[in-house]
Short mmCIF file of C-alpha atoms in Angstrom, two decimals:
data_model
loop_
_atom_site.label_atom_id
_atom_site.label_comp_id
_atom_site.label_asym_id
_atom_site.label_seq_id
_atom_site.Cartn_x
_atom_site.Cartn_y
_atom_site.Cartn_z
CA UNK A 1 -0.04 0.04 0.26
CA UNK A 2 1.15 3.32 -0.94
CA UNK A 3 1.40 6.09 1.57
CA UNK A 4 4.23 7.24 4.39
CA UNK A 5 2.91 4.03 6.62
CA UNK A 6 1.21 1.17 6.42
CA UNK A 7 -0.91 -0.57 8.73
CA UNK A 8 -0.55 -4.59 8.52
CA UNK A 9 -2.57 -7.93 8.07
CA UNK A 10 -1.00 -9.38 10.97
CA UNK A 11 -2.27 -7.79 14.70
CA UNK A 12 -0.24 -8.27 18.49
CA UNK A 13 -2.93 -10.89 19.97
CA UNK A 14 -4.97 -9.63 23.63
CA UNK A 15 -3.83 -11.14 26.23
CA UNK A 16 -0.15 -12.63 25.03
CA UNK A 17 3.84 -11.51 25.84
CA UNK A 18 5.77 -10.97 22.78
CA UNK A 19 8.50 -12.67 22.81
CA UNK A 20 9.96 -11.43 19.17
CA UNK A 21 8.85 -10.45 15.15
CA UNK A 22 11.00 -11.41 12.26
CA UNK A 23 10.27 -12.48 8.86
CA UNK A 24 11.91 -11.37 5.60
CA UNK A 25 10.86 -9.06 2.25
CA UNK A 26 9.22 -10.94 -0.29
CA UNK A 27 8.79 -8.44 -2.95
CA UNK A 28 11.68 -5.55 -3.41
CA UNK A 29 9.89 -2.22 -1.25
CA UNK A 30 9.86 0.21 -3.39
CA UNK A 31 9.20 3.85 -3.23
CA UNK A 32 11.00 6.78 -2.17
CA UNK A 33 11.36 5.52 1.19
CA UNK A 34 15.58 4.87 1.84
CA UNK A 35 14.21 2.38 5.06
CA UNK A 36 11.66 1.43 7.38
CA UNK A 37 10.89 0.79 11.10
CA UNK A 38 8.27 -1.81 12.22
CA UNK A 39 5.98 -1.57 15.46
CA UNK A 40 2.56 0.19 16.47
CA UNK A 41 0.58 3.79 16.83
CA UNK A 42 1.86 3.92 20.13
CA UNK A 43 5.91 3.13 19.48
CA UNK A 44 6.21 2.87 15.59
CA UNK A 45 9.93 1.23 15.97
CA UNK A 46 9.35 -1.30 19.01
CA UNK A 47 10.44 -4.22 17.20
CA UNK A 48 12.93 -2.50 15.48
CA UNK A 49 13.93 0.44 12.22
CA UNK A 50 16.49 0.47 9.72
CA UNK A 51 14.94 -2.54 7.58
CA UNK A 52 16.75 -3.26 4.00
CA UNK A 53 14.30 -2.63 1.32
CA UNK A 54 15.82 -5.53 -1.04
CA UNK A 55 13.95 -8.94 -1.69
CA UNK A 56 15.43 -11.23 1.39
CA UNK A 57 16.42 -8.37 4.26
CA UNK A 58 16.14 -10.18 7.81
CA UNK A 59 13.06 -8.33 10.01
CA UNK A 60 14.64 -9.11 12.85
CA UNK A 61 12.95 -7.49 16.87
CA UNK A 62 14.18 -9.45 19.89
CA UNK A 63 13.63 -8.10 23.10
CA UNK A 64 16.03 -7.85 26.10
CA UNK A 65 12.88 -8.08 27.86
CA UNK A 66 8.93 -9.09 27.13
CA UNK A 67 6.30 -6.82 26.19
CA UNK A 68 1.88 -7.95 26.63
CA UNK A 69 -0.78 -6.66 24.73
CA UNK A 70 -3.58 -6.97 27.33
CA UNK A 71 -5.98 -6.52 23.73
CA UNK A 72 -4.69 -7.28 20.75
CA UNK A 73 -3.06 -4.20 18.98
CA UNK A 74 -2.07 -3.38 14.84
CA UNK A 75 1.35 -3.50 13.57
CA UNK A 76 2.62 -0.74 11.36
CA UNK A 77 5.34 -0.53 9.02
CA UNK A 78 7.13 3.42 8.71
CA UNK A 79 8.50 4.33 6.42
CA UNK A 80 12.21 6.19 6.98
CA UNK A 81 12.81 9.20 4.08
CA UNK A 82 10.04 8.89 2.56
CA UNK A 83 6.96 6.72 1.56
CA UNK A 84 6.23 3.51 0.14
CA UNK A 85 4.58 2.72 -3.76
CA UNK A 86 4.46 -0.98 -2.89
CA UNK A 87 6.38 -4.00 -1.67
CA UNK A 88 5.80 -7.71 0.58
CA UNK A 89 6.95 -9.44 3.70
CA UNK A 90 6.51 -12.16 5.49
CA UNK A 91 5.94 -11.11 9.03
CA UNK A 92 6.31 -14.48 12.15
CA UNK A 93 5.07 -13.55 15.56
CA UNK A 94 7.28 -15.31 18.29
CA UNK A 95 4.97 -15.41 21.74
CA UNK A 96 4.03 -16.56 24.18
CA UNK A 97 -0.39 -17.39 25.28
CA UNK A 98 -1.80 -18.43 28.64
CA UNK A 99 -4.33 -19.81 29.29
CA UNK A 100 -6.78 -21.34 32.56
CA UNK A 101 -7.20 -25.32 32.22
CA UNK A 102 -10.35 -26.03 30.09
CA UNK A 103 -12.04 -27.92 34.05
#
């Protein structure tokens, strides 16, 4: 999607502890940007910044301490130094979920 930022289809699930996010650029990211960052509305670079634009560029957002969310939170990619016009990334969430026993 074109623009300065893109809301991802992937959401951080509520009631989980996010350990990290990883991924790869699948189709070159195009536009006027020189790099991009990954986060969410309140913290646009929480999961890293300076990510590459070319096919195969790695995305690794690993934390020294996990962060937890009480509700679903939309991931956001934000262009650095310009805007997006196209491309594709694959993201993988690494999280821990605690659930109550069935009975």
